[in-house]
N, CA and C atoms as an extended XYZ file, in Angstrom:
285
Properties=species:S:1:pos:R:3:atomname:S:1:resname:S:1:resid:I:1 pbc="F F F"
N       149.929      195.731      242.831 N   MET     1
C       150.574      197.028      242.884 CA  MET     1
C       149.563      198.128      243.202 C   MET     1
N       148.402      198.043      242.563 N   LEU     2
C       147.366      199.037      242.838 CA  LEU     2
C       146.900      198.964      244.287 C   LEU     2
N       146.888      197.760      244.852 N   ILE     3
C       146.440      197.600      246.231 CA  ILE     3
C       147.362      198.353      247.171 C   ILE     3
N       148.664      198.215      246.979 N   ALA     4
C       149.627      198.900      247.846 CA  ALA     4
C       149.538      200.416      247.693 C   ALA     4
N       149.377      200.880      246.473 N   ILE     5
C       149.279      202.331      246.242 CA  ILE     5
C       148.048      202.903      246.930 C   ILE     5
N       146.912      202.227      246.766 N   PHE     6
C       145.688      202.717      247.387 CA  PHE     6
C       145.749      202.597      248.909 C   PHE     6
N       146.411      201.553      249.430 N   ALA     7
C       146.544      201.414      250.880 CA  ALA     7
C       147.395      202.540      251.464 C   ALA     7
N       148.461      202.902      250.782 N   ILE     8
C       149.309      204.003      251.242 CA  ILE     8
C       148.545      205.322      251.184 C   ILE     8
N       147.822      205.526      250.084 N   LEU     9
C       147.012      206.750      249.977 CA  LEU     9
C       145.930      206.800      251.058 C   LEU     9
N       145.300      205.670      251.332 N   GLY    10
C       144.289      205.612      252.385 CA  GLY    10
C       144.875      205.891      253.753 C   GLY    10
N       146.081      205.388      254.003 N   GLY    11
C       146.758      205.674      255.265 CA  GLY    11
C       147.087      207.146      255.411 C   GLY    11
N       147.504      207.762      254.319 N   CYS    12
C       147.791      209.207      254.353 CA  CYS    12
C       146.527      210.016      254.630 C   CYS    12
N       145.429      209.634      254.001 N   VAL    13
C       144.159      210.334      254.235 CA  VAL    13
C       143.704      210.133      255.676 C   VAL    13
N       143.827      208.904      256.180 N   GLY    14
C       143.459      208.631      257.566 CA  GLY    14
C       144.313      209.413      258.547 C   GLY    14
N       145.602      209.557      258.233 N   TYR    15
C       146.491      210.321      259.107 CA  TYR    15
C       146.138      211.807      259.085 C   TYR    15
N       145.804      212.317      257.922 N   LEU    16
C       145.458      213.733      257.825 CA  LEU    16
C       144.119      214.048      258.480 C   LEU    16
N       143.216      213.077      258.525 N   LEU    17
C       141.894      213.300      259.103 CA  LEU    17
C       141.816      212.918      260.581 C   LEU    17
N       142.954      212.629      261.208 N   ARG    18
C       142.937      212.231      262.614 CA  ARG    18
C       142.423      213.364      263.497 C   ARG    18
N       141.864      213.018      264.652 N   PRO    19
C       141.285      214.051      265.520 CA  PRO    19
C       142.364      214.932      266.154 C   PRO    19
N       141.966      216.140      266.486 N   ALA    20
C       142.882      217.097      267.110 CA  ALA    20
C       142.507      217.288      268.572 C   ALA    20
N       143.509      217.538      269.387 N   ILE    21
C       143.290      217.841      270.794 CA  ILE    21
C       142.870      219.311      270.880 C   ILE    21
N       141.807      219.606      271.643 N   PRO    22
C       141.376      221.010      271.747 CA  PRO    22
C       142.495      221.919      272.268 C   PRO    22
N       142.676      223.043      271.628 N   PHE    23
C       143.659      224.082      271.960 CA  PHE    23
C       145.105      223.662      271.724 C   PHE    23
N       145.355      222.444      271.290 N   ILE    24
C       146.735      221.988      271.053 CA  ILE    24
C       146.942      221.638      269.590 C   ILE    24
N       146.026      220.872      269.030 N   GLY    25
C       146.129      220.444      267.637 CA  GLY    25
C       146.346      218.953      267.530 C   GLY    25
N       146.783      218.519      266.378 N   GLN    26
C       146.983      217.093      266.130 CA  GLN    26
C       148.314      216.626      266.700 C   GLN    26
N       148.339      215.367      267.109 N   LEU    27
C       149.553      214.783      267.656 CA  LEU    27
C       150.552      214.462      266.544 C   LEU    27
N       151.840      214.467      266.849 N   PRO    28
C       152.839      214.091      265.839 CA  PRO    28
C       152.750      212.602      265.471 C   PRO    28
N       153.352      212.258      264.350 N   PHE    29
C       153.283      210.896      263.819 CA  PHE    29
C       153.844      209.878      264.808 C   PHE    29
N       154.927      210.203      265.474 N   TYR    30
C       155.551      209.260      266.412 CA  TYR    30
C       154.598      208.905      267.543 C   TYR    30
N       153.881      209.874      268.061 N   ASP    31
C       152.926      209.604      269.136 CA  ASP    31
C       151.741      208.793      268.632 C   ASP    31
N       151.342      209.012      267.399 N   VAL    32
C       150.217      208.275      266.824 CA  VAL    32
C       150.607      206.827      266.583 C   VAL    32
N       151.770      206.598      265.983 N   ILE    33
C       152.168      205.251      265.594 CA  ILE    33
C       152.512      204.391      266.810 C   ILE    33
N       152.922      205.008      267.917 N   THR    34
C       153.208      204.246      269.141 CA  THR    34
C       151.995      204.141      270.039 C   THR    34
N       150.840      204.593      269.567 N   ASP    35
C       149.576      204.489      270.293 CA  ASP    35
C       149.604      205.283      271.600 C   ASP    35
N       150.467      206.279      271.683 N   GLY    36
C       150.552      207.137      272.860 CA  GLY    36
C       151.246      206.498      274.051 C   GLY    36
N       151.941      205.383      273.834 N   GLN    37
C       152.611      204.696      274.932 CA  GLN    37
C       153.839      205.442      275.436 C   GLN    37
N       154.389      206.347      274.641 N   ASN    38
C       155.579      207.084      275.044 CA  ASN    38
C       155.242      208.404      275.744 C   ASN    38
N       153.963      208.679      275.947 N   LEU    39
C       153.550      209.916      276.617 CA  LEU    39
C       153.649      209.737      278.129 C   LEU    39
N       154.181      210.751      278.810 N   HIS    40
C       154.361      210.679      280.258 CA  HIS    40
C       153.829      211.950      280.906 C   HIS    40
N       153.507      211.848      282.178 N   GLY    41
C       153.069      213.014      282.934 CA  GLY    41
C       151.724      213.524      282.458 C   GLY    41
N       151.637      214.842      282.317 N   ILE    42
C       150.390      215.474      281.898 CA  ILE    42
C       150.036      215.132      280.453 C   ILE    42
N       151.050      214.779      279.657 N   GLU    43
C       150.812      214.373      278.273 CA  GLU    43
C       150.009      213.080      278.194 C   GLU    43
N       149.974      212.326      279.301 N   ARG    44
C       149.255      211.046      279.328 CA  ARG    44
C       147.761      211.242      279.034 C   ARG    44
N       147.264      212.458      279.253 N   LEU    45
C       145.863      212.752      278.964 CA  LEU    45
C       145.564      212.683      277.465 C   LEU    45
N       146.591      212.825      276.652 N   ALA    46
C       146.417      212.790      275.198 CA  ALA    46
C       146.484      211.377      274.637 C   ALA    46
N       146.643      210.374      275.497 N   GLN    47
C       146.779      209.007      275.011 CA  GLN    47
C       145.525      208.522      274.286 C   GLN    47
N       144.362      208.906      274.757 N   SER    48
C       143.134      208.471      274.069 CA  SER    48
C       143.055      209.070      272.666 C   SER    48
N       143.560      210.300      272.498 N   TYR    49
C       143.592      210.908      271.164 CA  TYR    49
C       144.588      210.176      270.261 C   TYR    49
N       145.695      209.735      270.837 N   ALA    50
C       146.680      208.989      270.058 CA  ALA    50
C       146.111      207.647      269.622 C   ALA    50
N       145.380      206.994      270.497 N   GLN    51
C       144.770      205.711      270.140 CA  GLN    51
C       143.717      205.892      269.052 C   GLN    51
N       142.923      206.932      269.172 N   GLN    52
C       141.901      207.196      268.159 CA  GLN    52
C       142.549      207.558      266.825 C   GLN    52
N       143.642      208.298      266.866 N   SER    53
C       144.347      208.661      265.635 CA  SER    53
C       144.915      207.431      264.955 C   SER    53
N       145.440      206.490      265.757 N   LEU    54
C       145.963      205.244      265.187 CA  LEU    54
C       144.843      204.433      264.546 C   LEU    54
N       143.668      204.437      265.154 N   GLU    55
C       142.526      203.743      264.562 CA  GLU    55
C       142.126      204.375      263.235 C   GLU    55
N       142.183      205.689      263.133 N   TYR    56
C       141.906      206.373      261.863 CA  TYR    56
C       142.926      205.948      260.809 C   TYR    56
N       144.191      205.872      261.207 N   LEU    57
C       145.258      205.493      260.288 CA  LEU    57
C       145.047      204.068      259.783 C   LEU    57
N       144.742      203.152      260.690 N   ILE    58
C       144.530      201.754      260.308 CA  ILE    58
C       143.298      201.624      259.420 C   ILE    58
N       142.228      202.326      259.772 N   ALA    59
C       141.012      202.279      258.957 CA  ALA    59
C       141.281      202.813      257.556 C   ALA    59
N       142.086      203.863      257.444 N   GLY    60
C       142.430      204.403      256.128 CA  GLY    60
C       143.202      203.411      255.290 C   GLY    60
N       144.130      202.688      255.913 N   VAL    61
C       144.911      201.684      255.183 CA  VAL    61
C       144.007      200.545      254.720 C   VAL    61
N       143.113      200.087      255.595 N   VAL    62
C       142.230      198.972      255.239 CA  VAL    62
C       141.257      199.382      254.130 C   VAL    62
N       140.628      200.527      254.277 N   ILE    63
C       139.671      200.978      253.260 CA  ILE    63
C       140.387      201.252      251.935 C   ILE    63
N       141.557      201.877      251.995 N   GLY    64
C       142.330      202.114      250.775 CA  GLY    64
C       142.746      200.819      250.108 C   GLY    64
N       143.141      199.815      250.894 N   GLY    65
C       143.494      198.519      250.329 CA  GLY    65
C       142.318      197.826      249.667 C   GLY    65
N       141.131      197.961      250.283 N   MET    66
C       139.938      197.364      249.679 CA  MET    66
C       139.582      198.058      248.370 C   MET    66
N       139.699      199.366      248.331 N   ILE    67
C       139.436      200.101      247.085 CA  ILE    67
C       140.462      199.709      246.029 C   ILE    67
N       141.720      199.549      246.441 N   GLY    68
C       142.754      199.108      245.508 CA  GLY    68
C       142.510      197.707      244.986 C   GLY    68
N       141.988      196.827      245.834 N   LEU    69
C       141.658      195.471      245.406 CA  LEU    69
C       140.548      195.490      244.361 C   LEU    69
N       139.531      196.299      244.598 N   ILE    70
C       138.438      196.421      243.634 CA  ILE    70
C       138.941      197.043      242.335 C   ILE    70
N       139.778      198.070      242.440 N   ALA    71
C       140.306      198.727      241.241 CA  ALA    71
C       141.181      197.778      240.426 C   ALA    71
N       142.008      196.980      241.099 N   SER    72
C       142.861      196.049      240.356 CA  SER    72
C       142.036      194.947      239.697 C   SER    72
N       140.955      194.526      240.359 N   TYR    73
C       140.071      193.521      239.752 CA  TYR    73
C       139.380      194.089      238.520 C   TYR    73
N       138.859      195.305      238.634 N   LEU    74
C       138.199      195.926      237.488 CA  LEU    74
C       139.177      196.181      236.350 C   LEU    74
N       140.411      196.534      236.689 N   TYR    75
C       141.428      196.743      235.659 CA  TYR    75
C       141.753      195.431      234.945 C   TYR    75
N       141.805      194.337      235.707 N   SER    76
C       142.112      193.055      235.073 CA  SER    76
C       140.981      192.589      234.163 C   SER    76
N       139.746      193.010      234.444 N   LEU    77
C       138.642      192.646      233.568 CA  LEU    77
C       138.713      193.374      232.236 C   LEU    77
N       139.216      194.591      232.247 N   THR    78
C       139.290      195.368      231.008 CA  THR    78
C       140.511      194.996      230.183 C   THR    78
N       141.481      194.390      230.777 N   LYS    79
C       142.716      194.035      230.082 CA  LYS    79
C       142.536      192.690      229.391 C   LYS    79
N       142.803      192.635      228.113 N   ASP    80
C       142.723      191.398      227.362 CA  ASP    80
C       144.081      190.721      227.449 C   ASP    80
N       144.153      189.601      228.130 N   HIS    81
C       145.442      188.929      228.351 CA  HIS    81
C       145.829      187.985      227.203 C   HIS    81
N       144.890      187.680      226.304 N   LYS    82
C       145.205      186.743      225.239 CA  LYS    82
C       146.116      187.348      224.184 C   LYS    82
N       145.825      188.584      223.812 N   TYR    83
C       146.580      189.217      222.749 CA  TYR    83
C       147.078      190.567      223.214 C   TYR    83
N       148.307      190.845      222.872 N   ASP    84
C       148.890      192.147      223.176 CA  ASP    84
C       149.116      192.861      221.853 C   ASP    84
N       148.475      193.993      221.651 N   ASP    85
C       148.528      194.680      220.364 CA  ASP    85
C       149.904      195.251      220.044 C   ASP    85
N       150.768      195.378      221.020 N   ASP    86
C       152.093      195.935      220.769 CA  ASP    86
C       153.034      194.911      220.137 C   ASP    86
N       152.741      193.653      220.298 N   LYS    87
C       153.622      192.608      219.778 CA  LYS    87
C       153.029      192.028      218.490 C   LYS    87
N       153.888      191.705      217.530 N   PRO    88
C       153.367      191.066      216.305 CA  PRO    88
C       152.896      189.645      216.618 C   PRO    88
N       151.813      189.233      215.955 N   HIS    89
C       151.268      187.895      216.171 CA  HIS    89
C       151.929      186.915      215.231 C   HIS    89
N       152.255      185.772      215.762 N   ARG    90
C       152.854      184.723      214.927 CA  ARG    90
C       151.931      183.536      214.910 C   ARG    90
N       151.753      183.004      213.744 N   THR    91
C       150.959      181.773      213.648 CA  THR    91
C       151.914      180.591      213.643 C   THR    91
N       151.494      179.496      214.213 N   PRO    92
C       152.389      178.324      214.224 CA  PRO    92
C       152.564      177.768      212.812 C   PRO    92
N       153.706      177.184      212.508 N   PRO    93
C       153.931      176.596      211.172 CA  PRO    93
C       152.982      175.431      210.928 C   PRO    93
N       152.579      175.298      209.663 N   ARG    94
C       151.676      174.193      209.296 CA  ARG    94
C       152.507      172.983      208.910 C   ARG    94
N       152.034      171.818      209.327 N   PRO    95
C       152.818      170.583      208.977 CA  PRO    95
C       152.655      170.137      207.563 C   PRO    95
């Protein structure tokens, strides 16, 4: 669960940090996610920016997923799975 949360957060950070086209700004999400394949005419010049933005998005998801994997591993080390303090302990009956 932590892996998915961190991957989504990493993707959001990667999307927000994507490069901007000079004098125009950042491309919309649809153009980024389609790798600029839907751009036609003079907009075709922005295709390299769309490809670079998609790479930022993918890198954010991968790095976020790796951080989530490390966080979930560290969390599992701190969690004691043998005993849960919220539940009463029962001893087995003696023969």
